[in-house]
Amino acid sequence: MWNKNDNLRNLKRVMNHLGYQMVDGTNEKWNLMWSIEYPYDKFPHIIKNMTFSKDQKLNHFPGINYLTNKRSLSTSTISKYILPGFRIPEDKIKFENFAESNPMKKYVVKNYGNGGVKLVTIDEIKYMNLGESKFIQVFMDNPFLVEGHAFDIGVYVLITSLDPLVIYRFKSECLFRFCSEPYQPFNSNNTRKYVVGYDKLHIWNMRSFEKISNDYSHLKLFENYFKSKGQNVNKLWNTIDEAIVMTILQMYKSMHYQFEKECNFYNCTNDNFFELLRFDFMIDVKANVYLMEVNMSPNLTPAKPEYERNSAQYEQVIYNTLRIIGFEGYQLFKEDYLHSPMTSRNQNLAVNMETCKICQNSCSLLSCNVCTNCMSYDFIEVLHKINREHQNRGEFKRIFPTNSFESNHGLIDLISEKTKLLNHWFNEKCNEDNEWC
């Protein structure tokens, strides 16, 4: 499904290079549906009448809107990576209690009616009508600045499976967007100083980068600048990875419930979906990371001719996404490459020989659950899919599950039993080969 506004041009170009053709999909066979809109709300009549085959994929999981709705995200999660938000009038008392305990905080107020954004202090909020519908969120003071400009970092995140949950981050590039006016001298009435708007600046507009912006990735340019200010790049990315995973896990139960509900209705399975997201972060002067928004359909085509320099970046994200989900080339896809032992055999999945030798005659021991002879056929198919993703991950880095997950944050109870088993299997693979860690 191609967007009629032609803002999927780069996707279409990459797909054509890989041997795929655009079809209407109404009366023709199709392999991939890519929709900018959330199709279960926008086109429920179309989705309802579709019959998904095992090799057809759609780019939105049912239930992903729990994660991508900003008001839902900031009011439903308690996280050090998300600034508290309040829906007014529903959260009026909750907000008043928070404001009383945090008298020095500033707040961004967005009116539902006109969409206007305003930065106010608690004293100014006292004169507002808290009976009218609006959204209030804590404002991030003291942002880390590049040449005096506040900015956000758009990090591309790919979910290839919801149950079991598998998350990747695009590691070789990010989208950097700068406020059009310097942060100082600060003026709360001038949103161009602290809101990345339509007139945003890009990294090649910054003097520090303009002469070499064509020679290095935007990510490398920023990392070099960040290090020059005495900051730790590795720590930053570890923090961002943690923020991404923790945010998804905190919304996981709601997403998973909605996913099962809608898939029962639409007759689909986990294998029919993937999700390419963009997590937008801001950083403060202490290098604390705050998630501003999760974009369900990140822009992959330049909105203006002067942004055309981003096209190569977008196409690389698209290509690596298609590659990891099994759409690297139509000829391979047509020849059932996704299910060929040429790409993954049961022997590739086997782990922990010493334990699994004991489990040959009985699977009663708990440790036997990672042995292929003790697994269900369906879960072995999951592992084949994961193994192929590992081979084809390209510029994506798996950030969940990882070998460090179980010891972190006490979030193990938030994930499904399938995800727990997959995490155990990944740990066993990691013990044998660092590439799986």
Short mmCIF file of C-alpha atoms in Angstrom, two decimals:
data_model
loop_
_atom_site.label_atom_id
_atom_site.label_comp_id
_atom_site.label_asym_id
_atom_site.label_seq_id
_atom_site.Cartn_x
_atom_site.Cartn_y
_atom_site.Cartn_z
CA MET A 1 0.00 0.00 0.00
CA TRP A 2 1.76 3.14 -1.19
CA ASN A 3 0.92 6.53 0.25
CA LYS A 4 -0.90 8.69 -2.28
CA ASN A 5 1.06 11.82 -1.30
CA ASP A 6 4.19 10.25 -2.82
CA ASN A 7 6.13 10.46 0.45
CA LEU A 8 7.36 6.89 0.07
CA ARG A 9 9.42 7.61 -3.05
CA ASN A 10 12.67 6.32 -1.54
CA LEU A 11 11.01 3.10 -0.42
CA LYS A 12 9.60 2.57 -3.90
CA ARG A 13 13.03 3.19 -5.46
CA VAL A 14 14.75 0.66 -3.17
CA MET A 15 12.03 -1.93 -3.74
CA ASN A 16 12.34 -1.51 -7.50
CA HIS A 17 16.12 -2.05 -7.28
CA LEU A 18 15.46 -5.29 -5.39
CA GLY A 19 13.14 -6.54 -8.13
CA TYR A 20 9.76 -5.77 -6.57
CA GLN A 21 6.95 -3.89 -8.30
CA MET A 22 4.20 -1.71 -6.90
CA VAL A 23 0.73 -3.24 -7.14
CA ASP A 24 -2.69 -2.08 -6.06
CA GLY A 25 -3.15 -5.16 -3.91
CA THR A 26 -6.89 -5.35 -4.39
CA ASN A 27 -6.93 -8.12 -6.98
CA GLU A 28 -3.22 -8.86 -7.27
CA LYS A 29 -0.87 -10.93 -5.17
CA TRP A 30 1.40 -8.92 -2.90
CA ASN A 31 4.32 -9.58 -0.56
CA LEU A 32 4.74 -6.37 1.43
CA MET A 33 2.24 -3.75 2.53
CA TRP A 34 3.80 -0.49 3.72
CA SER A 35 1.40 2.04 5.16
CA ILE A 36 2.20 5.42 6.70
CA GLU A 37 -1.10 5.46 8.57
CA TYR A 38 -2.05 3.02 11.33
CA PRO A 39 -4.13 0.74 9.08
CA TYR A 40 -6.37 -0.81 11.75
CA ASP A 41 -7.95 2.59 12.39
CA LYS A 42 -7.53 4.09 8.91
CA PHE A 43 -8.44 1.10 6.72
CA PRO A 44 -10.18 -1.48 8.95
CA HIS A 45 -12.49 -2.56 6.10
CA ILE A 46 -9.45 -3.40 3.93
CA ILE A 47 -7.51 -5.26 6.63
CA LYS A 48 -10.59 -7.20 7.75
CA ASN A 49 -11.14 -8.62 4.27
CA MET A 50 -7.51 -9.64 3.80
CA THR A 51 -6.23 -13.18 4.21
CA PHE A 52 -2.59 -13.13 5.31
CA SER A 53 -0.29 -15.83 3.97
CA LYS A 54 2.79 -16.81 5.98
CA ASP A 55 5.16 -14.77 3.79
CA GLN A 56 3.16 -11.54 3.60
CA LYS A 57 4.26 -8.69 5.83
CA LEU A 58 2.73 -5.42 6.96
CA ASN A 59 4.85 -2.66 8.52
CA HIS A 60 2.69 -2.07 11.61
CA PHE A 61 1.97 -4.44 14.49
CA PRO A 62 -1.58 -4.21 15.84
CA GLY A 63 -1.26 -2.41 19.18
CA ILE A 64 1.90 -0.42 18.34
CA ASN A 65 -0.11 2.79 18.83
CA TYR A 66 0.23 2.33 22.61
CA LEU A 67 3.92 3.06 22.13
CA THR A 68 3.65 5.80 19.50
CA ASN A 69 0.93 7.92 21.12
CA LYS A 70 2.89 10.63 22.94
CA ARG A 71 0.21 11.41 25.49
CA SER A 72 -0.27 7.72 26.27
CA LEU A 73 3.48 7.17 26.53
CA SER A 74 4.25 10.06 28.89
CA THR A 75 1.23 9.54 31.13
CA SER A 76 1.27 5.73 31.31
CA THR A 77 4.96 5.12 32.03
CA ILE A 78 7.12 5.97 35.01
CA SER A 79 10.63 6.21 33.64
CA LYS A 80 13.72 8.30 34.22
CA TYR A 81 13.92 8.59 30.44
CA ILE A 82 10.48 10.13 29.90
CA LEU A 83 9.50 13.54 31.23
CA PRO A 84 6.21 13.30 33.16
CA GLY A 85 3.09 14.30 31.25
CA PHE A 86 -0.48 15.00 32.30
CA ARG A 87 -3.79 14.88 30.43
CA ILE A 88 -5.99 17.71 31.57
CA PRO A 89 -8.65 17.66 32.98
CA GLU A 90 -8.34 13.89 33.67
CA ASP A 91 -5.01 14.26 35.53
CA LYS A 92 -5.75 17.66 37.10
CA ILE A 93 -5.28 16.57 40.74
CA LYS A 94 -2.26 14.44 39.89
CA PHE A 95 -0.68 17.40 38.09
CA GLU A 96 -1.40 19.84 40.91
CA ASN A 97 0.24 17.49 43.41
CA PHE A 98 3.28 17.08 41.16
CA ALA A 99 3.59 20.83 40.58
CA GLU A 100 3.39 21.55 44.30
CA SER A 101 6.26 19.14 44.92
CA ASN A 102 8.32 20.59 42.04
CA PRO A 103 7.81 24.37 42.20
CA MET A 104 10.85 25.22 40.02
CA LYS A 105 9.79 23.13 37.02
CA LYS A 106 8.64 24.66 33.75
CA TYR A 107 5.95 23.05 31.63
CA VAL A 108 5.11 22.74 27.95
CA VAL A 109 1.37 23.17 27.42
CA LYS A 110 -0.31 21.97 24.25
CA ASN A 111 -3.95 22.82 23.67
CA TYR A 112 -5.88 20.08 21.89
CA GLY A 113 -8.08 22.60 20.11
CA ASN A 114 -5.57 24.76 18.22
CA GLY A 115 -2.43 22.64 18.56
CA GLY A 116 -0.48 25.61 19.91
CA VAL A 117 2.54 25.04 22.16
CA LYS A 118 3.45 27.31 25.06
CA LEU A 119 6.13 27.19 27.76
CA VAL A 120 4.91 28.31 31.19
CA THR A 121 5.89 28.33 34.86
CA ILE A 122 3.74 26.97 37.65
CA ASP A 123 2.70 30.52 38.55
CA GLU A 124 1.38 31.04 35.01
CA ILE A 125 -0.47 27.71 35.06
CA LYS A 126 -2.43 28.89 38.10
CA TYR A 127 -4.23 31.33 35.80
CA MET A 128 -5.05 28.70 33.18
CA ASN A 129 -8.38 26.96 32.88
CA LEU A 130 -7.55 23.39 33.88
CA GLY A 131 -11.08 22.35 32.98
CA GLU A 132 -10.26 22.64 29.27
CA SER A 133 -8.62 19.79 27.38
CA LYS A 134 -4.86 20.18 27.14
CA PHE A 135 -1.66 18.22 27.52
CA ILE A 136 1.02 19.37 29.98
CA GLN A 137 4.54 17.95 30.09
CA VAL A 138 7.61 18.82 32.13
CA PHE A 139 10.09 20.94 30.16
CA MET A 140 13.72 19.80 29.89
CA ASP A 141 15.95 22.57 31.21
CA ASN A 142 19.61 23.01 30.25
CA PRO A 143 19.82 21.06 26.99
CA PHE A 144 23.17 20.00 25.59
CA LEU A 145 23.81 22.47 22.77
CA VAL A 146 25.65 22.24 19.47
CA GLU A 147 26.93 25.69 18.50
CA GLY A 148 24.32 27.14 20.83
CA HIS A 149 21.38 25.26 19.30
CA ALA A 150 19.13 22.73 21.00
CA PHE A 151 18.50 19.60 18.95
CA ASP A 152 17.04 16.13 18.94
CA ILE A 153 18.47 12.79 17.82
CA GLY A 154 16.26 10.48 15.77
CA VAL A 155 17.26 6.85 16.39
CA TYR A 156 15.88 4.19 14.05
CA VAL A 157 14.53 1.12 15.84
CA LEU A 158 13.25 -2.09 14.24
CA ILE A 159 10.96 -4.60 15.94
CA THR A 160 10.99 -7.83 13.93
CA SER A 161 8.87 -9.85 16.34
CA LEU A 162 6.45 -8.99 19.13
CA ASP A 163 6.16 -12.44 20.69
CA PRO A 164 8.92 -13.30 21.30
CA LEU A 165 10.06 -9.68 21.44
CA VAL A 166 13.11 -8.84 19.29
CA ILE A 167 14.43 -5.26 18.95
CA TYR A 168 17.24 -3.81 16.81
CA ARG A 169 18.79 -0.34 16.56
CA PHE A 170 20.24 1.09 13.33
CA LYS A 171 23.81 1.70 14.44
CA SER A 172 25.49 3.58 11.59
CA GLU A 173 23.36 6.72 11.26
CA CYS A 174 20.82 8.90 13.04
CA LEU A 175 18.70 11.91 12.13
CA PHE A 176 19.90 15.15 13.78
CA ARG A 177 17.54 18.13 13.76
CA PHE A 178 18.39 21.52 15.26
CA CYS A 179 16.21 24.36 16.47
CA SER A 180 16.26 27.23 13.99
CA GLU A 181 17.33 29.85 16.57
CA PRO A 182 20.02 29.74 19.30
CA TYR A 183 18.83 28.67 22.75
CA GLN A 184 20.34 31.74 24.45
CA PRO A 185 19.29 34.39 25.25
CA PHE A 186 16.31 32.29 26.26
CA ASN A 187 12.80 33.54 25.53
CA SER A 188 9.93 31.25 26.47
CA ASN A 189 7.66 33.03 23.98
CA ASN A 190 9.95 32.08 21.07
CA THR A 191 9.39 28.37 20.42
CA ARG A 192 12.05 28.36 17.68
CA LYS A 193 14.63 28.33 20.47
CA TYR A 194 13.48 25.08 22.07
CA VAL A 195 11.10 23.30 19.64
CA VAL A 196 12.38 21.56 16.51
CA GLY A 197 9.92 22.96 14.00
CA TYR A 198 9.31 22.89 10.27
CA ASP A 199 12.06 25.48 9.76
CA LYS A 200 14.59 23.25 11.52
CA LEU A 201 18.31 23.23 10.74
CA HIS A 202 20.30 20.16 9.74
CA ILE A 203 23.79 19.06 10.68
CA TRP A 204 25.30 20.50 7.49
CA ASN A 205 24.03 23.94 8.58
CA MET A 206 26.32 23.85 11.62
CA ARG A 207 29.68 25.61 11.08
CA SER A 208 31.59 22.85 12.89
CA PHE A 209 30.42 20.30 10.34
CA GLU A 210 29.75 22.09 7.06
CA LYS A 211 33.19 21.50 5.49
CA ILE A 212 33.26 17.77 6.26
CA SER A 213 29.53 16.94 6.30
CA ASN A 214 29.87 14.99 3.04
CA ASP A 215 32.87 12.96 4.23
CA TYR A 216 31.45 11.41 7.40
CA SER A 217 28.10 10.12 8.61
CA HIS A 218 26.03 12.55 10.64
CA LEU A 219 26.41 10.15 13.54
CA LYS A 220 30.22 10.24 13.41
CA LEU A 221 30.20 14.04 13.15
CA PHE A 222 28.07 14.31 16.26
CA GLU A 223 30.03 11.69 18.21
CA ASN A 224 33.28 13.53 17.50
CA TYR A 225 31.73 16.81 18.68
CA PHE A 226 30.25 15.12 21.77
CA LYS A 227 33.65 13.66 22.72
CA SER A 228 35.34 17.04 22.19
CA LYS A 229 33.11 18.40 24.96
CA GLY A 230 34.38 15.78 27.40
CA GLN A 231 31.43 13.40 27.02
CA ASN A 232 31.44 9.60 26.85
CA VAL A 233 29.98 8.30 23.57
CA ASN A 234 29.80 4.64 24.61
CA LYS A 235 27.92 5.55 27.77
CA LEU A 236 25.49 7.65 25.73
CA TRP A 237 24.62 4.76 23.43
CA ASN A 238 24.30 2.29 26.28
CA THR A 239 21.88 4.72 27.90
CA ILE A 240 19.88 5.22 24.69
CA ASP A 241 19.65 1.44 24.16
CA GLU A 242 18.43 1.02 27.71
CA ALA A 243 15.86 3.80 27.26
CA ILE A 244 14.52 2.19 24.08
CA VAL A 245 14.21 -1.27 25.60
CA MET A 246 12.73 -0.11 28.91
CA THR A 247 10.16 2.06 27.14
CA ILE A 248 9.00 -0.78 24.90
CA LEU A 249 8.89 -3.22 27.82
CA GLN A 250 6.79 -0.87 29.93
CA MET A 251 4.19 -0.69 27.15
CA TYR A 252 4.56 -4.35 26.19
CA LYS A 253 1.56 -5.83 28.03
CA SER A 254 -0.83 -3.29 26.50
CA MET A 255 0.64 -3.80 23.02
CA HIS A 256 0.62 -7.59 23.32
CA TYR A 257 -2.98 -7.67 24.53
CA GLN A 258 -4.12 -5.50 21.61
CA PHE A 259 -2.02 -7.53 19.18
CA GLU A 260 -3.65 -10.82 20.20
CA LYS A 261 -7.12 -9.26 20.17
CA GLU A 262 -6.78 -7.81 16.67
CA CYS A 263 -4.97 -10.82 15.20
CA ASN A 264 -7.82 -13.04 16.33
CA PHE A 265 -10.10 -10.65 14.45
CA TYR A 266 -7.92 -10.19 11.34
CA ASN A 267 -6.60 -13.79 11.17
CA CYS A 268 -2.91 -12.86 11.26
CA THR A 269 0.20 -14.04 13.13
CA ASN A 270 3.37 -12.54 14.58
CA ASP A 271 5.27 -13.41 11.37
CA ASN A 272 3.06 -11.10 9.31
CA PHE A 273 4.46 -7.91 10.86
CA PHE A 274 7.49 -5.77 11.54
CA GLU A 275 7.81 -2.20 12.81
CA LEU A 276 10.32 0.48 11.84
CA LEU A 277 10.20 3.32 14.38
CA ARG A 278 12.16 6.46 15.12
CA PHE A 279 12.83 7.30 18.76
CA ASP A 280 13.48 11.04 19.16
CA PHE A 281 15.75 11.92 22.09
CA MET A 282 17.08 15.11 23.64
CA ILE A 283 20.16 15.31 25.88
CA ASP A 284 20.78 17.70 28.75
CA VAL A 285 24.13 19.23 29.78
CA LYS A 286 24.77 16.31 32.16
CA ALA A 287 24.29 13.86 29.25
CA ASN A 288 20.99 12.61 30.66
CA VAL A 289 18.78 11.23 27.89
CA TYR A 290 15.07 12.01 27.52
CA LEU A 291 12.69 10.40 25.06
CA MET A 292 10.51 13.04 23.42
CA GLU A 293 8.50 10.94 21.00
CA VAL A 294 8.24 7.60 19.21
CA ASN A 295 7.35 7.98 15.53
CA MET A 296 5.33 5.11 14.06
CA SER A 297 6.08 6.15 10.47
CA PRO A 298 9.40 8.01 10.39
CA ASN A 299 9.86 10.20 7.36
CA LEU A 300 11.91 8.29 4.77
CA THR A 301 11.57 10.77 1.92
CA PRO A 302 12.86 14.38 2.07
CA ALA A 303 10.02 16.83 2.66
CA LYS A 304 11.87 19.66 0.86
CA PRO A 305 14.37 19.72 -2.03
CA GLU A 306 17.03 21.16 0.29
CA TYR A 307 16.74 18.05 2.49
CA GLU A 308 17.55 15.74 -0.44
CA ARG A 309 20.96 15.12 1.12
CA ASN A 310 19.20 12.82 3.57
CA SER A 311 17.97 10.50 0.79
CA ALA A 312 21.00 8.20 0.89
CA GLN A 313 20.61 7.87 4.66
CA TYR A 314 16.91 7.03 4.31
CA GLU A 315 17.56 4.49 1.56
CA GLN A 316 20.21 2.75 3.66
CA VAL A 317 17.74 2.44 6.55
CA ILE A 318 15.12 1.06 4.16
CA TYR A 319 17.50 -1.42 2.50
CA ASN A 320 18.81 -2.76 5.82
CA THR A 321 15.24 -3.09 7.10
CA LEU A 322 14.14 -5.04 4.03
CA ARG A 323 17.23 -7.21 4.22
CA ILE A 324 16.73 -8.27 7.83
CA ILE A 325 13.03 -9.10 7.35
CA GLY A 326 13.80 -11.28 4.32
CA PHE A 327 13.05 -8.99 1.38
CA GLU A 328 16.60 -8.57 0.13
CA GLY A 329 15.71 -9.61 -3.41
CA TYR A 330 12.58 -10.79 -5.16
CA GLN A 331 14.26 -13.76 -6.86
CA LEU A 332 15.46 -15.12 -3.51
CA PHE A 333 12.06 -14.47 -1.98
CA LYS A 334 10.27 -16.20 -4.88
CA GLU A 335 12.47 -19.28 -4.47
CA ASP A 336 11.42 -19.64 -0.81
CA TYR A 337 14.76 -18.41 0.49
CA LEU A 338 13.07 -17.61 3.82
CA HIS A 339 12.54 -21.31 4.57
CA SER A 340 15.54 -22.90 2.90
CA PRO A 341 18.04 -25.03 4.89
CA MET A 342 20.63 -23.30 2.73
CA THR A 343 20.24 -20.33 5.09
CA SER A 344 19.47 -22.04 8.41
CA ARG A 345 19.61 -25.65 9.63
CA ASN A 346 18.66 -27.17 12.98
CA GLN A 347 22.36 -27.73 13.60
CA ASN A 348 22.83 -23.93 13.54
CA LEU A 349 20.39 -23.64 16.42
CA ALA A 350 21.93 -26.25 18.72
CA VAL A 351 23.51 -24.96 21.95
CA ASN A 352 25.08 -26.30 25.16
CA MET A 353 26.09 -29.78 23.99
CA GLU A 354 26.95 -31.02 27.49
CA THR A 355 23.49 -30.26 28.86
CA CYS A 356 21.59 -31.29 25.74
CA LYS A 357 23.29 -34.72 25.64
CA ILE A 358 21.59 -35.42 28.97
CA CYS A 359 18.27 -34.20 27.53
CA GLN A 360 18.24 -36.66 24.62
CA ASN A 361 16.17 -39.19 26.55
CA SER A 362 14.15 -36.83 28.74
CA CYS A 363 13.27 -33.15 28.69
CA SER A 364 12.21 -33.02 32.34
CA LEU A 365 15.10 -30.81 33.47
CA LEU A 366 14.47 -27.05 33.25
CA SER A 367 17.84 -26.59 31.54
CA CYS A 368 16.59 -28.76 28.66
CA ASN A 369 14.31 -26.02 27.37
CA VAL A 370 17.07 -24.64 25.11
CA CYS A 371 17.72 -28.01 23.47
CA THR A 372 16.23 -28.34 20.01
CA ASN A 373 14.87 -31.86 20.64
CA CYS A 374 12.88 -30.42 23.57
CA MET A 375 11.46 -27.45 21.65
CA SER A 376 8.17 -27.23 19.80
CA TYR A 377 8.20 -27.11 16.01
CA ASP A 378 6.84 -23.55 16.13
CA PHE A 379 9.64 -22.33 18.38
CA ILE A 380 12.29 -23.97 16.21
CA GLU A 381 10.81 -21.99 13.30
CA VAL A 382 11.16 -18.85 15.43
CA LEU A 383 14.85 -19.63 15.96
CA HIS A 384 15.39 -20.19 12.23
CA LYS A 385 13.91 -16.73 11.65
CA ILE A 386 16.18 -15.25 14.34
CA ASN A 387 19.22 -17.02 12.88
CA ARG A 388 18.51 -15.57 9.43
CA GLU A 389 18.06 -12.12 10.96
CA HIS A 390 21.43 -12.49 12.67
CA GLN A 391 23.06 -13.30 9.32
CA ASN A 392 21.30 -10.42 7.54
CA ARG A 393 21.34 -7.77 10.28
CA GLY A 394 23.65 -5.50 8.28
CA GLU A 395 23.82 -2.11 10.01
CA PHE A 396 21.31 -3.12 12.69
CA LYS A 397 22.44 -4.05 16.19
CA ARG A 398 20.25 -6.28 18.35
CA ILE A 399 19.52 -4.52 21.63
CA PHE A 400 16.94 -6.98 22.97
CA PRO A 401 17.19 -9.75 24.04
CA THR A 402 20.80 -9.46 25.15
CA ASN A 403 22.93 -11.41 27.60
CA SER A 404 22.77 -8.55 30.14
CA PHE A 405 18.98 -8.30 30.25
CA GLU A 406 18.12 -10.65 33.12
CA SER A 407 20.35 -8.81 35.57
CA ASN A 408 18.90 -5.39 34.76
CA HIS A 409 15.93 -3.41 36.00
CA GLY A 410 13.73 -6.26 37.29
CA LEU A 411 11.71 -6.20 34.07
CA ILE A 412 11.75 -9.95 33.45
CA ASP A 413 8.12 -10.26 34.56
CA LEU A 414 7.01 -7.88 31.80
CA ILE A 415 7.93 -10.21 28.95
CA SER A 416 6.18 -13.28 27.58
CA GLU A 417 7.26 -16.88 28.19
CA LYS A 418 8.44 -17.13 24.58
CA THR A 419 10.65 -14.09 25.09
CA LYS A 420 12.10 -15.55 28.28
CA LEU A 421 12.97 -18.76 26.44
CA LEU A 422 14.49 -16.81 23.55
CA ASN A 423 16.54 -14.75 26.01
CA HIS A 424 17.83 -18.00 27.57
CA TRP A 425 18.76 -19.33 24.11
CA PHE A 426 20.58 -16.10 23.23
CA ASN A 427 22.59 -16.38 26.44
CA GLU A 428 23.65 -19.90 25.47
CA LYS A 429 24.64 -18.73 21.98
CA CYS A 430 26.58 -15.86 23.54
CA ASN A 431 28.50 -18.29 25.76
CA GLU A 432 29.70 -20.06 22.61
CA ASP A 433 30.20 -17.08 20.28
CA ASN A 434 30.65 -13.42 21.23
CA GLU A 435 28.95 -12.34 18.00
CA TRP A 436 25.64 -13.36 19.58
CA CYS A 437 26.17 -11.28 22.74
#
